[in-house]
GROMACS .gro file of C-alpha atoms in nm:
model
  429
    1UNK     CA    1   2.319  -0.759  -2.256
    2UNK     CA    2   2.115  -0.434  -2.340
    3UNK     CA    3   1.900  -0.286  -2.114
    4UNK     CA    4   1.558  -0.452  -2.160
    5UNK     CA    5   1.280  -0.203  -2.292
    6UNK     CA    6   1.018  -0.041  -2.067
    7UNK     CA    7   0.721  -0.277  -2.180
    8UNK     CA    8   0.962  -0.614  -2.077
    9UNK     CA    9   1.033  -0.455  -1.740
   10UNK     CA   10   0.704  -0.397  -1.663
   11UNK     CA   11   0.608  -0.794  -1.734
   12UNK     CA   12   0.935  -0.917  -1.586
   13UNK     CA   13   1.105  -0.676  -1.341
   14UNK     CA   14   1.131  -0.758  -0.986
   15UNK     CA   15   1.052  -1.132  -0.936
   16UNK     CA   16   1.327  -1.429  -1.125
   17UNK     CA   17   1.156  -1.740  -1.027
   18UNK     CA   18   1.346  -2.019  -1.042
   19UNK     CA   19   1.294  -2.402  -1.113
   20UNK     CA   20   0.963  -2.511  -0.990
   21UNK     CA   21   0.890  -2.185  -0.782
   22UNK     CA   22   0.546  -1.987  -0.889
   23UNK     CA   23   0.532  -1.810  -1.271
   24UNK     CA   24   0.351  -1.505  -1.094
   25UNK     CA   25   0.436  -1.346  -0.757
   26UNK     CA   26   0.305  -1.505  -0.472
   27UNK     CA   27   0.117  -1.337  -0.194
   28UNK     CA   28   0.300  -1.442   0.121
   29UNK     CA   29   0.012  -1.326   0.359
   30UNK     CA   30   0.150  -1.332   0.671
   31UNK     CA   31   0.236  -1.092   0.952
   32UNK     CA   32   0.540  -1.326   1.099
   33UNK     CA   33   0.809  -1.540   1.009
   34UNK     CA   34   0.987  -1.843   1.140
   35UNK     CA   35   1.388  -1.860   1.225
   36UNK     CA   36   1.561  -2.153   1.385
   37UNK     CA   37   1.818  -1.923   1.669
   38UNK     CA   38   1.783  -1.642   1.879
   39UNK     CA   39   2.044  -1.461   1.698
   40UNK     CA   40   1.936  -1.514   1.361
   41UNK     CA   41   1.638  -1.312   1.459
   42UNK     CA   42   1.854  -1.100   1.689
   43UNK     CA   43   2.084  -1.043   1.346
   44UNK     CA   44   1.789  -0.853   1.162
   45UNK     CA   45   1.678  -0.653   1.451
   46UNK     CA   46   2.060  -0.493   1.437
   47UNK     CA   47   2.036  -0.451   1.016
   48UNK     CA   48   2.306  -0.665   1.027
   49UNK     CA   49   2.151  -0.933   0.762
   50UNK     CA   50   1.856  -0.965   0.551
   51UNK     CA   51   1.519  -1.163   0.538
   52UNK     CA   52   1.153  -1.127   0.677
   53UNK     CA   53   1.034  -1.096   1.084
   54UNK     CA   54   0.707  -0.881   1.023
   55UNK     CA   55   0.543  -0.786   0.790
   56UNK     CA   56   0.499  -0.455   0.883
   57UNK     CA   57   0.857  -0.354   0.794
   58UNK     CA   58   0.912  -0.565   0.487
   59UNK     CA   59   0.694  -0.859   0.327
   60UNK     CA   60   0.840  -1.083   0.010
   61UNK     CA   61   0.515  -0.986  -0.195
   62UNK     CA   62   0.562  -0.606  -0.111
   63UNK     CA   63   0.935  -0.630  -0.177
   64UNK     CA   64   0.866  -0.759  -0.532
   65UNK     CA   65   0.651  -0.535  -0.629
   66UNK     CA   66   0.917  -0.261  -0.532
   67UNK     CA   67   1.170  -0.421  -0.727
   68UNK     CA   68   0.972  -0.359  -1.034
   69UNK     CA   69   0.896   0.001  -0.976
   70UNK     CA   70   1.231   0.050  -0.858
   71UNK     CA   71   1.335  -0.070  -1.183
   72UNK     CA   72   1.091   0.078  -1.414
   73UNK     CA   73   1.160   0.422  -1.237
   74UNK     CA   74   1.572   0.348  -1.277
   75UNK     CA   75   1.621   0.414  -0.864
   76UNK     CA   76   1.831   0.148  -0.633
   77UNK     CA   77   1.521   0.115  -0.419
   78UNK     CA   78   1.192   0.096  -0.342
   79UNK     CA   79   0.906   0.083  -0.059
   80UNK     CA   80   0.516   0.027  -0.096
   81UNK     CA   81   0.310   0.201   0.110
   82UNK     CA   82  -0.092   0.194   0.206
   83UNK     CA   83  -0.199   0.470  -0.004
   84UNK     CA   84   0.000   0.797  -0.244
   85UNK     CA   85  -0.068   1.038   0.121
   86UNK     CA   86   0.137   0.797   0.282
   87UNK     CA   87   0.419   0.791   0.013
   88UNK     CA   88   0.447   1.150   0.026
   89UNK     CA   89   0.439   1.162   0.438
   90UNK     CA   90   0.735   0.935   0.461
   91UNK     CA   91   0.913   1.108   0.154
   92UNK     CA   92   0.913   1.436   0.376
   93UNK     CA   93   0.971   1.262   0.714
   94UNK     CA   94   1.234   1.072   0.605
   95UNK     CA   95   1.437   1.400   0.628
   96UNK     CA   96   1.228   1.638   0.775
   97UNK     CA   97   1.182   1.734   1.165
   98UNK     CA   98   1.005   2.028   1.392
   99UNK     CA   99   1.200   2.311   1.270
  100UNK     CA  100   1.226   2.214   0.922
  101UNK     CA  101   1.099   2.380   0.647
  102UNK     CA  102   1.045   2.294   0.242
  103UNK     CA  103   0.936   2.421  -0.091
  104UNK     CA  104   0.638   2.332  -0.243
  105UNK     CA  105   0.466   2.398  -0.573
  106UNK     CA  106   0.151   2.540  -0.561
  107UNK     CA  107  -0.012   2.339  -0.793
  108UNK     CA  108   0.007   2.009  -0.640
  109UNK     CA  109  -0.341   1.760  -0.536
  110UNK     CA  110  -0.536   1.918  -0.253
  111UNK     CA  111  -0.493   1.642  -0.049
  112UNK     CA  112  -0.119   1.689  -0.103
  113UNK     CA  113  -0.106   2.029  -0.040
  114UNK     CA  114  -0.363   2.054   0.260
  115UNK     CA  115  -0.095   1.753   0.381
  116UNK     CA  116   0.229   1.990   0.391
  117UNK     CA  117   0.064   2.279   0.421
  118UNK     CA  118  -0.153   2.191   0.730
  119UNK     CA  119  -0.046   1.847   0.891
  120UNK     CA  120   0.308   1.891   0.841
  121UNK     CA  121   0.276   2.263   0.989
  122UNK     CA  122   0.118   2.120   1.312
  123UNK     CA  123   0.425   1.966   1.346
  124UNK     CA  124   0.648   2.219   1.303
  125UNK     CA  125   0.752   2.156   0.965
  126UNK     CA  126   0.741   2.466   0.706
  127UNK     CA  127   0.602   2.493   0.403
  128UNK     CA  128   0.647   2.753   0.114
  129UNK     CA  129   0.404   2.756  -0.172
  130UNK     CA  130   0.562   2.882  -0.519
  131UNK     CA  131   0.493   2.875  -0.880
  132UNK     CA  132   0.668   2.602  -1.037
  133UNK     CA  133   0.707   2.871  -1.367
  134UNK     CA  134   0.800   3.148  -1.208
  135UNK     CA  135   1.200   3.253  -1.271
  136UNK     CA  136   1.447   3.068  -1.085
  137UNK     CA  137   1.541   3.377  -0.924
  138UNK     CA  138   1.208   3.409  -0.785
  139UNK     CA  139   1.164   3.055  -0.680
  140UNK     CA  140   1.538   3.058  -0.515
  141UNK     CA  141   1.439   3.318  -0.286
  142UNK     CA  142   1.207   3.075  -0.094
  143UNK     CA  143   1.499   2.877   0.051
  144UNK     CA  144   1.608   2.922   0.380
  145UNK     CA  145   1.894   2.742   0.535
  146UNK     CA  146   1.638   2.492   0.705
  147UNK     CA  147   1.497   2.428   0.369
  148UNK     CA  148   1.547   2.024   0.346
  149UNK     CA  149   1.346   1.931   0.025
  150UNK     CA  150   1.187   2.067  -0.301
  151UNK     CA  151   0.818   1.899  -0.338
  152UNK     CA  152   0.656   1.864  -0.675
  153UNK     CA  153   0.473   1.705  -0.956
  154UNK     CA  154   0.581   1.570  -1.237
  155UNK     CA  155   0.211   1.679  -1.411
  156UNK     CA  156   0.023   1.882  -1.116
  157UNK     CA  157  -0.366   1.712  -1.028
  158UNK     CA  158  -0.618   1.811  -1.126
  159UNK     CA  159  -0.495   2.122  -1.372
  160UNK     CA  160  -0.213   1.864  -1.609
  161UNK     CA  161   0.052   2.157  -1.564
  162UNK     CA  162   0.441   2.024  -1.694
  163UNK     CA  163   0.714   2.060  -1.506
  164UNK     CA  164   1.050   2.220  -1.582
  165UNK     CA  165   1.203   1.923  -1.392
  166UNK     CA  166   1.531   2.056  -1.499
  167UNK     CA  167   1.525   2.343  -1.351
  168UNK     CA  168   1.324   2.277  -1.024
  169UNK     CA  169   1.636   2.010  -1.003
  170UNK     CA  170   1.923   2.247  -1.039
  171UNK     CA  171   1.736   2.521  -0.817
  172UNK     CA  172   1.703   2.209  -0.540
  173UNK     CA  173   2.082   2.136  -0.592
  174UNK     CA  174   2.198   2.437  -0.568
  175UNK     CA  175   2.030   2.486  -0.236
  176UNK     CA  176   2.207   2.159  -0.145
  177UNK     CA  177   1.846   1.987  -0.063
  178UNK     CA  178   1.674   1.694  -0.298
  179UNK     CA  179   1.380   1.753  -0.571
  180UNK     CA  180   1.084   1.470  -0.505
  181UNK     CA  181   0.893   1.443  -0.795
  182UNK     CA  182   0.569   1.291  -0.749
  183UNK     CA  183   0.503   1.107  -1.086
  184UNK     CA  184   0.154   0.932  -1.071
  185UNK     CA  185  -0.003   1.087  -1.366
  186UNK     CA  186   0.272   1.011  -1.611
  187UNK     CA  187   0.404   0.669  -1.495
  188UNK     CA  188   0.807   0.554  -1.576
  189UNK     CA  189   0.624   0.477  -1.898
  190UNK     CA  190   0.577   0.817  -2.023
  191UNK     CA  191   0.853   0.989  -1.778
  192UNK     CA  192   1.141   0.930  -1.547
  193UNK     CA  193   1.250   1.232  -1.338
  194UNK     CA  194   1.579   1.016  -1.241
  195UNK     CA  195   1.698   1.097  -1.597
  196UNK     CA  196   1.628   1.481  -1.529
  197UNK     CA  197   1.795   1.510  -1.202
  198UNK     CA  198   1.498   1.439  -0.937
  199UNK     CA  199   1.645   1.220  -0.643
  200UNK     CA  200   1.341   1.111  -0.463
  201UNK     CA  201   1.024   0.966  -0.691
  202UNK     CA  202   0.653   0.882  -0.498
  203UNK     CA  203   0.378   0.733  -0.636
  204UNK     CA  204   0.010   0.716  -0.605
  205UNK     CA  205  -0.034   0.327  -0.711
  206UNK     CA  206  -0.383   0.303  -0.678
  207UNK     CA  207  -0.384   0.519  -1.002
  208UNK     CA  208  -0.235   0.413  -1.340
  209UNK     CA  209  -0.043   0.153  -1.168
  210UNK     CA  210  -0.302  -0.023  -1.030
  211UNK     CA  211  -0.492   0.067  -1.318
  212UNK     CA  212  -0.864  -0.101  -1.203
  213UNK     CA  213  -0.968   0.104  -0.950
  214UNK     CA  214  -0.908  -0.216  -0.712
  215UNK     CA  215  -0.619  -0.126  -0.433
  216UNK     CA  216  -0.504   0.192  -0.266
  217UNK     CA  217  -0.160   0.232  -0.193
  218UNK     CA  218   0.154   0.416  -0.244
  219UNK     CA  219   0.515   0.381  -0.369
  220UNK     CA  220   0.829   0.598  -0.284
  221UNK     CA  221   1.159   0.531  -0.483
  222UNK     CA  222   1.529   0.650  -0.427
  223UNK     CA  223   1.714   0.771  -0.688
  224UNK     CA  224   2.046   0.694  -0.493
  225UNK     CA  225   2.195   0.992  -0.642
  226UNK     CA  226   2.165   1.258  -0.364
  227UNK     CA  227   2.475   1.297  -0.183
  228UNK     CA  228   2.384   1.314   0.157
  229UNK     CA  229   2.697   1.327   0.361
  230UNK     CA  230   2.806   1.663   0.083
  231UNK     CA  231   2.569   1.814   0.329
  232UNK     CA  232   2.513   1.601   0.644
  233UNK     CA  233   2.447   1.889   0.864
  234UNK     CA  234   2.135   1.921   0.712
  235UNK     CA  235   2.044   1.584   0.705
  236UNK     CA  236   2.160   1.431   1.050
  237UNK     CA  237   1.895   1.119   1.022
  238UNK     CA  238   2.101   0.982   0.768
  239UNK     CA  239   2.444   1.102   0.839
  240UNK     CA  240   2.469   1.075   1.268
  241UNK     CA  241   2.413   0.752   1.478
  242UNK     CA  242   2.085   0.607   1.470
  243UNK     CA  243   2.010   0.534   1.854
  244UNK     CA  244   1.709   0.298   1.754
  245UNK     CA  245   1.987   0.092   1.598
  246UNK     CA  246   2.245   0.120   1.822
  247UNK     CA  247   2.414   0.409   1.707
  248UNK     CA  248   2.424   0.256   1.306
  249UNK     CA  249   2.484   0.566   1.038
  250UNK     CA  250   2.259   0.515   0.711
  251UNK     CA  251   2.464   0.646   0.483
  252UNK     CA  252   2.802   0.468   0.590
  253UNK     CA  253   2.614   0.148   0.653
  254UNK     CA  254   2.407   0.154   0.302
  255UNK     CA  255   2.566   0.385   0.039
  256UNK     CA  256   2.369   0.471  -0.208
  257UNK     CA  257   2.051   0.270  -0.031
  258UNK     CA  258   2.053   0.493   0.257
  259UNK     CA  259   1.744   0.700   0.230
  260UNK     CA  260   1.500   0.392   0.115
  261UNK     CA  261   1.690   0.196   0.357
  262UNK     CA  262   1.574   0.411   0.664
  263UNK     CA  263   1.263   0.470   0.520
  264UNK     CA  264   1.203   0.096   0.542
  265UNK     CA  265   1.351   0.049   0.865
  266UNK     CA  266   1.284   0.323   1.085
  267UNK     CA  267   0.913   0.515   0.962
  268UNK     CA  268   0.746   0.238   0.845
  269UNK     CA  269   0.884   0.034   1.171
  270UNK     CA  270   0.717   0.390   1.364
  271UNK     CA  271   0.419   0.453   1.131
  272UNK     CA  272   0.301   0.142   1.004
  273UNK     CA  273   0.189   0.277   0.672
  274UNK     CA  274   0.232  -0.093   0.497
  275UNK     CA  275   0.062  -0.192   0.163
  276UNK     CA  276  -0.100  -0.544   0.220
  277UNK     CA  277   0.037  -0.803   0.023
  278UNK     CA  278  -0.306  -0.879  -0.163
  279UNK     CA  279  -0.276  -0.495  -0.314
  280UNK     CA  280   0.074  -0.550  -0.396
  281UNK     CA  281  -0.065  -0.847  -0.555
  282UNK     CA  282  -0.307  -0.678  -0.751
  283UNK     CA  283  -0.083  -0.360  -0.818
  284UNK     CA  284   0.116  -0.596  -1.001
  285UNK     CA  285  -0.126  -0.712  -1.231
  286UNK     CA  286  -0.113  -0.363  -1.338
  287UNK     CA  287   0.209  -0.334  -1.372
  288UNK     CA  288   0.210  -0.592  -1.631
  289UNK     CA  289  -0.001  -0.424  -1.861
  290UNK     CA  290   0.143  -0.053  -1.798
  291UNK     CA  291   0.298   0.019  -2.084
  292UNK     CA  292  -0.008  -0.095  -2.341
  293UNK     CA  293  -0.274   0.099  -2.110
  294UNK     CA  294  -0.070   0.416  -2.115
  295UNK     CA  295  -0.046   0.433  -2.451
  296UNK     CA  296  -0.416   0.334  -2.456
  297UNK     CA  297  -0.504   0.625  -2.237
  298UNK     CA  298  -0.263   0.868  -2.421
  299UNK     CA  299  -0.407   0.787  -2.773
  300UNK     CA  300  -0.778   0.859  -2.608
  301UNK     CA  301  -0.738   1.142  -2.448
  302UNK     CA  302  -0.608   1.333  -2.777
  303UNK     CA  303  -0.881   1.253  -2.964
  304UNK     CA  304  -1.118   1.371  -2.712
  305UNK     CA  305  -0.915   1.682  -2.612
  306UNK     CA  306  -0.907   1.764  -2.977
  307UNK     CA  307  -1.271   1.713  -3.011
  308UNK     CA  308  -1.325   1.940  -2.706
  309UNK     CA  309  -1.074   2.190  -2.846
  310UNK     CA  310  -1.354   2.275  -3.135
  311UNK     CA  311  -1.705   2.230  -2.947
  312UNK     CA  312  -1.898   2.507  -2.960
  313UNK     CA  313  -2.036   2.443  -2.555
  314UNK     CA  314  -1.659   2.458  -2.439
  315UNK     CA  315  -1.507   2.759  -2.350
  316UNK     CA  316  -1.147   2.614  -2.282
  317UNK     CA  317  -0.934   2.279  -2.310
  318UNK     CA  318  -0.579   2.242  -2.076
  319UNK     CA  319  -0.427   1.915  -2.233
  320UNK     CA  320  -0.048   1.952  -2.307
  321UNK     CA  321  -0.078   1.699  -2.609
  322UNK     CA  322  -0.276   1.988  -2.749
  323UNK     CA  323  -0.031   2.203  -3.029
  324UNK     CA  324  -0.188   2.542  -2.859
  325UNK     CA  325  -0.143   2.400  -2.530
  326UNK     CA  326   0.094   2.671  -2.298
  327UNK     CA  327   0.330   2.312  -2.178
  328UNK     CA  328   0.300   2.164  -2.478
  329UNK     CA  329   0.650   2.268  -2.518
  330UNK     CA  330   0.780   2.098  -2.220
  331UNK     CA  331   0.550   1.789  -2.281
  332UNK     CA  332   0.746   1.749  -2.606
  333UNK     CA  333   1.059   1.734  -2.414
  334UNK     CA  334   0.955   1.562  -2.105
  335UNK     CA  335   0.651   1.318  -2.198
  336UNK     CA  336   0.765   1.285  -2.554
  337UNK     CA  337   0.533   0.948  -2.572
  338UNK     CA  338   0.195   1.100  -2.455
  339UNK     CA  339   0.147   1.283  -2.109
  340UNK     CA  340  -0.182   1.062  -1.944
  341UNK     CA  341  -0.516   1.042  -2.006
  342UNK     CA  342  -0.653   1.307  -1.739
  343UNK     CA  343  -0.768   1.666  -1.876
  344UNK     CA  344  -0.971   1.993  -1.772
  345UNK     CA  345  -1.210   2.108  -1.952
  346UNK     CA  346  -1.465   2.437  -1.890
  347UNK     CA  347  -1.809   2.456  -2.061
  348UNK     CA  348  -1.967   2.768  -2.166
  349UNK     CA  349  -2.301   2.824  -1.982
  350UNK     CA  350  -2.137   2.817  -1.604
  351UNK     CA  351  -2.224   2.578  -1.298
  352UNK     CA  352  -2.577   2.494  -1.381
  353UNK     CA  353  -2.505   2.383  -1.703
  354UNK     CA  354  -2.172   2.187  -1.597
  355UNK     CA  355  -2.427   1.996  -1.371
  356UNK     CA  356  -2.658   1.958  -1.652
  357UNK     CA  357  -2.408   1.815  -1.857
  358UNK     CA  358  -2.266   1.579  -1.590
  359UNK     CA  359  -2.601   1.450  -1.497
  360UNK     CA  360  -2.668   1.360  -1.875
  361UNK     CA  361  -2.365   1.121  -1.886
  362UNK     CA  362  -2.435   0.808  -1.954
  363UNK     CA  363  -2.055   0.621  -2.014
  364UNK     CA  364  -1.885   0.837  -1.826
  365UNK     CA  365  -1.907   0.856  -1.469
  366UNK     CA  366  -1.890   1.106  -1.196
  367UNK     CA  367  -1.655   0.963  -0.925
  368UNK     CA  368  -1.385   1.121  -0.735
  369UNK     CA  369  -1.127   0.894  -0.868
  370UNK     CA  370  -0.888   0.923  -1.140
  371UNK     CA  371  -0.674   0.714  -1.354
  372UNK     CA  372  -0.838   0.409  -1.412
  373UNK     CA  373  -0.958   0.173  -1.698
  374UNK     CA  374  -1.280   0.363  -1.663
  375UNK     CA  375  -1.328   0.722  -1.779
  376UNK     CA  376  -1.478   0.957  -1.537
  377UNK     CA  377  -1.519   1.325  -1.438
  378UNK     CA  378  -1.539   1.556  -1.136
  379UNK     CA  379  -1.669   1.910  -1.133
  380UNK     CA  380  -1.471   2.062  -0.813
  381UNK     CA  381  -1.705   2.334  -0.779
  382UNK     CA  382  -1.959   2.121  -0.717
  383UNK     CA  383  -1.780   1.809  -0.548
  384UNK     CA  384  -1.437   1.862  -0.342
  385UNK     CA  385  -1.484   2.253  -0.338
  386UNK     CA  386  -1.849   2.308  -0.311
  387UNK     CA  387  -1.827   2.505   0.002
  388UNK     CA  388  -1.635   2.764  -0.178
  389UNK     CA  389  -1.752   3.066  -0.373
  390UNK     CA  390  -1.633   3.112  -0.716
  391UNK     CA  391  -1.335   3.389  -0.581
  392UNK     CA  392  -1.250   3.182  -0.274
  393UNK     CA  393  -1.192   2.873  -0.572
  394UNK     CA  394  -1.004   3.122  -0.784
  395UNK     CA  395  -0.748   3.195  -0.503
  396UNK     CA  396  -0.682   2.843  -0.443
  397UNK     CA  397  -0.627   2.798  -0.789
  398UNK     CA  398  -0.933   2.668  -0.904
  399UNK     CA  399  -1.173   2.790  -1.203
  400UNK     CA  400  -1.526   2.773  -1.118
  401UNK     CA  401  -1.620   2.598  -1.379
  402UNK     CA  402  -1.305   2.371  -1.432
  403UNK     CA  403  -1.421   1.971  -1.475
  404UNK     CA  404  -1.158   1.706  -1.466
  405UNK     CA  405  -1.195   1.443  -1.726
  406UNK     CA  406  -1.009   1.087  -1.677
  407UNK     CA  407  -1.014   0.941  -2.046
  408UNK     CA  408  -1.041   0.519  -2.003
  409UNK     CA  409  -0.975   0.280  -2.198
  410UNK     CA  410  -1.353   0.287  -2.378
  411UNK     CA  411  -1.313   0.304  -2.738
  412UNK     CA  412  -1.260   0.690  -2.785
  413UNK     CA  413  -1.535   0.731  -3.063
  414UNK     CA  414  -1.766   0.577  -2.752
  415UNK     CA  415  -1.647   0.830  -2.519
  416UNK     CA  416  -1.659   1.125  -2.767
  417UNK     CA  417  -2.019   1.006  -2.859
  418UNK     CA  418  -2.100   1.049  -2.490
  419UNK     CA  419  -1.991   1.399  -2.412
  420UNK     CA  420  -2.144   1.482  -2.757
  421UNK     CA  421  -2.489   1.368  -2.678
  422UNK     CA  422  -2.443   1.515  -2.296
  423UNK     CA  423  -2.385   1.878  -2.442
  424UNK     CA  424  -2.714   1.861  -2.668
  425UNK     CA  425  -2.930   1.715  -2.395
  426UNK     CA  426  -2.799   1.977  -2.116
  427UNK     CA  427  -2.932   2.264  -2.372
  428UNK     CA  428  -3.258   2.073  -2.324
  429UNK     CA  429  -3.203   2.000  -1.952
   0.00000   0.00000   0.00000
């Protein structure tokens, strides 16, 4: 039988039910379960069989749910987690120690980058900031031989930049170390980084996935295709005796599995990062409808980036559906269905009028979220960053008058109307 297309996967991958068992995944909320013996319980405390004991590790819900993003993503397994932070902890911790170090493109979410860049440093692990574009000469040179992973995403948040996932792959591989793509803003739907060599995929599911605004929580996927034991000296929690577990080896206990497996079994035993079974719930609600709201979004945002693109009021447009767009290029060969629906934007007129503008909204709303059925926008230089000047934002990468625009799923003539009659009553303001 073919492979089923991304839209059926997204209705039907995960959960079979069988004769007389529930059309739509059930949330099993609760913390324990039941076993008749001693050593059946004793079994699964060893990882020497499967099934449920707390909820904290694994929960039937949560492991659905997985399934489906595992599948929609093309890995051999997945985890939830309680928000995208936590996704992107575990995806570095699962290989990472004191003493560590990784690569990091610079143009990744604050949050994300004040996480490996500041939390992960108080730990001892390293981080190098690089540009993504830059040569691969120029990028190589930031390995060290206690480089263990290459972070990045697959379109950066908030400025939309592409990735060369590609190359950022074959630099990774070549340093014997695995690319982890974070891939919120496009979905599986618009991109897969397995196909283009990433090993290690994380998620931000209260995004896209979740789609309503409704849930928090995370996702991290394993490609199975890093070959941990070619290089086990560098990655001894997978390849040397687990004590926790009685001395059990990840790699020649699980194959392929091994990195999700340990994941599962060891940080979120540790950490506790789980993603309640009434989000996973919800999440896959979203799920269902992926592939029709992407396209939604997609459709959206190029009409209103192309009406943006010849305002008067706005100085400059980054959208890489956009023809003039500097990815555009790699969109074409990477998002070849539509990128997302999130843009920046800068108006002519500077920070007071940006404010003006915002504050004359009347569909749109100012929120710091992002991706969701709703369309919304965030001025940094007056929200996240506010206690910056305009050089300390350029230096992180920020321009002062940058707004990030999530496109909804509004009817786009609505939402065009909106930042239409915004513009004219700011000049009035």
């Amino acid at each position: 039988m073919k492979k089923q297309g991304i839209g059926t996967r997204c209705v039907h991958a995960g959960y079979k039910p069988g004769k007389g068992e529930p059309r739509q995944i059930p949330v099993i909320q609760s913390t324990t379960f039941k076993y008749e013996t001693s050593e059946q319980m004793g079994r699964l405390f060893d990882l020497e069989d499967t099934g449920y004991f707390y909820t904290r590790l694994q929960n039937p819900t949560n492991d659905y749910v997985a399934a489906k993003i595992a599948d929609l993503e093309g890995g051999v397994g997945a985890m939830l987690t309680s928000s995208g932070q936590a996704a992107n902890l575990f995806a570095c911790l699962n290989i990472c120690e004191a003493g560590d170090h990784i690569v990091s493109a610079g143009n990744i979410y604050g949050g994300t980058f004040n996480l490996l860049g500041v939390s992960l440093e108080k730990m001892g692990i390293h981080v190098s900031f690089i540009n993504a574009d830059d040569p691969e000469d120029k990028i190589a040179a930031a390995f060290r031989p206690e480089t263990r992973l290459f972070f990045t995403e697959t379109l950066s948040n908030p400025g939309v930049e592409v990735l060369d996932i590609e190359k950022c792959a074959r630099i990774a591989h070549e340093h014997g170390v695995p690319l982890i793509v974070d891939n919120t803003f496009p979905t599986p739907v618009n991109c897969r980084p397995f196909e283009w060599g990433a090993d290690i995929v994380t998620h931000s599911t209260t995004k896209y996935m979740d789609g309503h605004g409704v849930a928090v929580g995370g996702a991290l996927v394993d490609s199975g295709n890093f070959d941990w034991e070619a290089h086990a000296d560098r990655f001894p929690g997978l390849t040397t005796p687990d004590a926790s577990y009685h001395g059990l080896v990840y790699t020649k206990a699980f194959g392929r599995a091994a990195y999700i497996t340990k994941a599962t079994t060891h940080l979120m035993r540790d950490l506790g990062s789980i993603q309640s079974p009434q989000n996973a719930f919800y999440l896959n609600l979203g799920l269902q409808s992926l592939h029709v709201r992407m396209a939604r979004h997609c459709q959206s945002a190029q009409k209103v980036a192309e009406f943006l693109s010849q305002h008067p009021d706005v100085a400059w447009v980054k959208y890489p559906g956009l023809p003039g767009d500097a990815d555009y290029a790699k969109a074409q060969k990477y998002l070849p269905n539509g990128t997302c629906g999130v843009m920046c934007a800068g108006l002519k007129g500077g920070r007071a009028f940006d404010e003006k503008f915002m504050d004359s909204l009347r569909l749109i709303t100012i929120e710091t979220h992002v991706a969701d059925c709703h369309s919304c926008i965030l001025h940094p230089a007056s929200h996240t960053h506010r206690q910056l000047s305009d050089e300390q934002l350029r230096a992180a990468g920020i321009a002062p008058d940058l707004m990030r625009l999530s496109i909804g799923l509004e009817d786009a003539d609505d939402i065009i109307d909106d930042i239409a009659q915004a513009l004219e009553a700011a000049h009035k303001a």
